[in-house]
PDB file of C-alpha atoms in Angstrom:
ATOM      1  CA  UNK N 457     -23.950  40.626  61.661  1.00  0.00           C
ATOM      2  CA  UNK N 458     -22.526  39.191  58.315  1.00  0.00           C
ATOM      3  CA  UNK N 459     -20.281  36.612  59.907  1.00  0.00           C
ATOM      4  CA  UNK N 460     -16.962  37.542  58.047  1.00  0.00           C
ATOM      5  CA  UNK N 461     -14.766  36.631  61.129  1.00  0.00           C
ATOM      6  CA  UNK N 462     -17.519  33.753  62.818  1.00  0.00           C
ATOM      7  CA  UNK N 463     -14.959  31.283  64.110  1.00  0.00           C
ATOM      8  CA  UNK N 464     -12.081  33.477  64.481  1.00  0.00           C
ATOM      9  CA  UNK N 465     -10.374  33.979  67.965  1.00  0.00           C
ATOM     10  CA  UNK N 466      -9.227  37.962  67.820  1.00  0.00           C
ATOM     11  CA  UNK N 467      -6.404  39.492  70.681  1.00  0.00           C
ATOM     12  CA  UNK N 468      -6.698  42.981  70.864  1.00  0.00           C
ATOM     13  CA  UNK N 469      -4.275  45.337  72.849  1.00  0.00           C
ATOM     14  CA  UNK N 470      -5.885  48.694  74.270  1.00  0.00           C
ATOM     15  CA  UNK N 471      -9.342  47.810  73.454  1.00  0.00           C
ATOM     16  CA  UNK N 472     -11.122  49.303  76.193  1.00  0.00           C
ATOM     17  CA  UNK N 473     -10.897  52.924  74.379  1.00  0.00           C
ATOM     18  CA  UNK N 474     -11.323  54.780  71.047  1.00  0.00           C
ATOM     19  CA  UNK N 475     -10.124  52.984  68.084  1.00  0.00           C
ATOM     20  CA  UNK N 476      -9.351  49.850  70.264  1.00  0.00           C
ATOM     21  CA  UNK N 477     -12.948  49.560  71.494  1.00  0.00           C
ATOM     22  CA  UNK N 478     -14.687  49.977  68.273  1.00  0.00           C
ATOM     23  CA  UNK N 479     -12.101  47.625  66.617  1.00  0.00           C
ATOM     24  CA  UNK N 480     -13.688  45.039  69.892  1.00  0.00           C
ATOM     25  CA  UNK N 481     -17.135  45.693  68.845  1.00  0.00           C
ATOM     26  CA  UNK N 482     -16.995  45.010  65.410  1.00  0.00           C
ATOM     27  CA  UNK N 483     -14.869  42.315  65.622  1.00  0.00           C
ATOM     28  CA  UNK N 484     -17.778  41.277  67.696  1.00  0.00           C
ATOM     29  CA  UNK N 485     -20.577  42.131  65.126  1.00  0.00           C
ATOM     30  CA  UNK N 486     -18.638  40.144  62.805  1.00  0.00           C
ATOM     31  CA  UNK N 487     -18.549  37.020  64.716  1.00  0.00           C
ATOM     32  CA  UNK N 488     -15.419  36.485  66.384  1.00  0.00           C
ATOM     33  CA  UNK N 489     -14.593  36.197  69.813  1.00  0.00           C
ATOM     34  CA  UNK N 490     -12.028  38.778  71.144  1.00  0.00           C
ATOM     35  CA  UNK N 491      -9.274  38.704  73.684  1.00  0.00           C
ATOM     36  CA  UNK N 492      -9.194  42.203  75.234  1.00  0.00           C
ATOM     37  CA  UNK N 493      -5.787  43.482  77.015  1.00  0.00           C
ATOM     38  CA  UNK N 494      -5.892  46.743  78.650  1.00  0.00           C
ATOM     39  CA  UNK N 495      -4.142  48.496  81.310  1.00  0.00           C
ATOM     40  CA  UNK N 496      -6.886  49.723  83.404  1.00  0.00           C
ATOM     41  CA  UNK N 497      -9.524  46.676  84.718  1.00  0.00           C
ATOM     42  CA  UNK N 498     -12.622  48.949  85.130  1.00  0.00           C
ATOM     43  CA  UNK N 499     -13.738  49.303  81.594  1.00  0.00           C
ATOM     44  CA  UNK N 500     -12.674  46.086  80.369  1.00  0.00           C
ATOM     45  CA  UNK N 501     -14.221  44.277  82.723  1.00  0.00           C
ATOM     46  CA  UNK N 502     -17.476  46.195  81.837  1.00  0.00           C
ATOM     47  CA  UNK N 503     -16.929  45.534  78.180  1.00  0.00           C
ATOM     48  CA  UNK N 504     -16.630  41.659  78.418  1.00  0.00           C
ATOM     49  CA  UNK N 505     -20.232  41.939  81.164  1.00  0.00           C
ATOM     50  CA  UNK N 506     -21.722  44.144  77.730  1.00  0.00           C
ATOM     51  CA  UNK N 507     -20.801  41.408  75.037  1.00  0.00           C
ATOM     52  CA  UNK N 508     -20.861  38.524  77.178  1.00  0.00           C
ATOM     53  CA  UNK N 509     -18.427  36.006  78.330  1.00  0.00           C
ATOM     54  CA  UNK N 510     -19.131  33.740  75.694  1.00  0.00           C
ATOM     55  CA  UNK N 511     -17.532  36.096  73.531  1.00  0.00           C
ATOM     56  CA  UNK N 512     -15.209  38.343  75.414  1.00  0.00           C
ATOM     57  CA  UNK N 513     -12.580  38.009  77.526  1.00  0.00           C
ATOM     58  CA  UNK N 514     -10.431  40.247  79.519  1.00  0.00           C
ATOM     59  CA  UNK N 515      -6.572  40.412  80.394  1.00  0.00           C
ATOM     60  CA  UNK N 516      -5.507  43.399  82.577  1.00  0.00           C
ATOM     61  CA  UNK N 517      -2.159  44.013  82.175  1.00  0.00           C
ATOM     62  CA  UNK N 518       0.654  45.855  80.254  1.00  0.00           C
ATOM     63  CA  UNK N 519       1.491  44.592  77.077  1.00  0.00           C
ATOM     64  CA  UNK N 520       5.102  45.996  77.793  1.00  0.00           C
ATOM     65  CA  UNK N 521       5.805  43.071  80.030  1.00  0.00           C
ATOM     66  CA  UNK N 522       6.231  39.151  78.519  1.00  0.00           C
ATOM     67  CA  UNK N 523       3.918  37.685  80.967  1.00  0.00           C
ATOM     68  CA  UNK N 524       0.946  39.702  79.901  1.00  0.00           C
ATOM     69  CA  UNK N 525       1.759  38.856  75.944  1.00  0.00           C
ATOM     70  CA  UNK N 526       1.686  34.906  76.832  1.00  0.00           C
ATOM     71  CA  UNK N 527      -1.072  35.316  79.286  1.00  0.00           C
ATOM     72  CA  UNK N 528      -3.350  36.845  76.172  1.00  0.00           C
ATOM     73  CA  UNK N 529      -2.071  33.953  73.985  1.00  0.00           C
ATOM     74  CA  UNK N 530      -2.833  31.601  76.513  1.00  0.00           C
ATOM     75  CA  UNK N 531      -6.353  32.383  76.850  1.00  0.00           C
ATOM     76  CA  UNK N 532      -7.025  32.453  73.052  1.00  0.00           C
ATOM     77  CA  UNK N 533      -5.865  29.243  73.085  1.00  0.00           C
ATOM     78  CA  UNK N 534      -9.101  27.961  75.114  1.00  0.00           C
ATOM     79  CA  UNK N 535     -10.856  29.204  72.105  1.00  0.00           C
ATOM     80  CA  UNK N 536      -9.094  27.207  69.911  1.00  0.00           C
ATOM     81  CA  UNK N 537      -6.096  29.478  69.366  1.00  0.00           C
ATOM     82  CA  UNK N 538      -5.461  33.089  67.921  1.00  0.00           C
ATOM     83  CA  UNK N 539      -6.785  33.776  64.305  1.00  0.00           C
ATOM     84  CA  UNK N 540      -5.842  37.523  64.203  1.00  0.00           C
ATOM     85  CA  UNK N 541      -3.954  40.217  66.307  1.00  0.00           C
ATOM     86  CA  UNK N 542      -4.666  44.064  66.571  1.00  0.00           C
ATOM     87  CA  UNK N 543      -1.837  45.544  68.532  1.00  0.00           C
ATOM     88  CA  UNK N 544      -3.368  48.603  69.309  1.00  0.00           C
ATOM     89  CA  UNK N 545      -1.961  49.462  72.734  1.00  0.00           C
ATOM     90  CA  UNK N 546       0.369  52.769  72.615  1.00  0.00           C
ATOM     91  CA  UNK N 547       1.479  55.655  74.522  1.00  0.00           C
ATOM     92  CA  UNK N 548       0.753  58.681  72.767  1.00  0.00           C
ATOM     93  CA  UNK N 549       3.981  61.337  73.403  1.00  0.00           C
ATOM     94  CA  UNK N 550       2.780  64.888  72.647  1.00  0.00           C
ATOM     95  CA  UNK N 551       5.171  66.244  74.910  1.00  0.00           C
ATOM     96  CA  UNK N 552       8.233  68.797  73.923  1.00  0.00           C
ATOM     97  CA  UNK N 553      11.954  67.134  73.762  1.00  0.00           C
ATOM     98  CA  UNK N 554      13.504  69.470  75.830  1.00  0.00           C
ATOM     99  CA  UNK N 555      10.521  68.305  78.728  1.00  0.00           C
ATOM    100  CA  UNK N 556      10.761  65.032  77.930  1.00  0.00           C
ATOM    101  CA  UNK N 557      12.815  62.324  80.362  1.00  0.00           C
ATOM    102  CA  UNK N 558      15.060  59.275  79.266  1.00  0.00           C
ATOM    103  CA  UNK N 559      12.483  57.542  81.565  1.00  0.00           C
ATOM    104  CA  UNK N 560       9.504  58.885  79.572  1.00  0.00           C
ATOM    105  CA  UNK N 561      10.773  58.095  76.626  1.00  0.00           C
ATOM    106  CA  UNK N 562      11.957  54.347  77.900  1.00  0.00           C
ATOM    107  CA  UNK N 563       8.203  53.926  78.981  1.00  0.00           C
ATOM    108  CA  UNK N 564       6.670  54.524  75.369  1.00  0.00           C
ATOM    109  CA  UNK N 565       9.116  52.567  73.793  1.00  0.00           C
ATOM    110  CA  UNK N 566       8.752  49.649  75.620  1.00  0.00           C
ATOM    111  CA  UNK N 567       4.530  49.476  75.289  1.00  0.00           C
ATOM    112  CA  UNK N 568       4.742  50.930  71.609  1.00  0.00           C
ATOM    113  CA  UNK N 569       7.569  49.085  70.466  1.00  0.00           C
ATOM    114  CA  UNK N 570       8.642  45.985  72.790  1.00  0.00           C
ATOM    115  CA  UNK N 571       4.916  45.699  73.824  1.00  0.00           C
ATOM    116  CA  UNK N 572       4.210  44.905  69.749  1.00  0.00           C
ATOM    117  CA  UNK N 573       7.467  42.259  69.244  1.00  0.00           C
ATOM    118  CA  UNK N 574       5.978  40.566  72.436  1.00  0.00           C
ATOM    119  CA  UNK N 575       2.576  40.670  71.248  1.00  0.00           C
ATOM    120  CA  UNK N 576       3.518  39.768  67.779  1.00  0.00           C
ATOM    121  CA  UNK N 577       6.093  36.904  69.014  1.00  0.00           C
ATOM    122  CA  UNK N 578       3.699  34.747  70.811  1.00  0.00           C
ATOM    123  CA  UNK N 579       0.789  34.875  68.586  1.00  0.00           C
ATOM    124  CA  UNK N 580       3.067  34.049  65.677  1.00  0.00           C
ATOM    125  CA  UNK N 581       4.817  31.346  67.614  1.00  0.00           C
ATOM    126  CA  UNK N 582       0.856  29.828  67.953  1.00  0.00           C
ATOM    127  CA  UNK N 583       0.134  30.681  64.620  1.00  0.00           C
ATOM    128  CA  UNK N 584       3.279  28.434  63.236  1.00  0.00           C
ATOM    129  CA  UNK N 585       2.553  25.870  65.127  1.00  0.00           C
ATOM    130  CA  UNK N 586      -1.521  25.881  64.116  1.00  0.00           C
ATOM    131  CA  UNK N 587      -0.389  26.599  60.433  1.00  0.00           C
ATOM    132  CA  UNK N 588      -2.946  29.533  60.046  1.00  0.00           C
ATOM    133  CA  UNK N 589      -3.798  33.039  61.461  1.00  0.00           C
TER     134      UNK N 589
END
């Protein structure tokens, strides 16, 4: 470990898979403590028992929704606030338009795009506040 983030308070959306859960781990590696939101409780949970409480914590939820956004603010904030955010949660659409729904659609937008303003609004609103991150 080389320390370049020791001290910093990371929130990361959809780390409990691929890119998000490497981006966990070496945020890890490099000293900070992470705030991981994810959808689905199983692996997160199992992540934060692998790196340890003392530097992992986990927020099921969907970052779609304002409560979950303030909730993964919230706890950062018992670590002395939110340094850095990876918003990392999305819906990957590989479907064809002409099989797609308006409610499909409605769904991805709202975790790819609303999901990030949320995300993105409450750790700034910190951030402001804290002057840094």
């Amino acid at each position: 470990m080389s320390g370049r983030l020791a001290g910093k308070v990371a929130v990361i959306t959809g780390g409990t898979s691929g890119i998000g859960e490497t981006t966990v781990r070496l945020f890890v590696e490099e000293g900070a403590r992470v705030v991981i939101v994810a959808r689905k409780s199983g692996p997160g949970e199992a992540l934060v028992a692998e790196i340890g409480p003392a530097r992992a914590k986990f927020l099921p939820g969907d970052v779609g929704a304002e409560p979950t956004a303030t909730r993964a603010i919230d706890l950062a904030e018992e670590w002395g606030g939110v340094d850095v955010l990876v918003n990392n949660a999305a819906i990957d659409w590989t479907s064809r338009i002409v099989d797609t729904s308006e409610a499909d659609v409605r769904h991805v937008l709202q975790t790819n795009f609303i999901g990030a303003f949320l995300m993105q609004r409450e750790a700034g609103r910190k951030m402001l506040e804290r002057r840094r991150g």
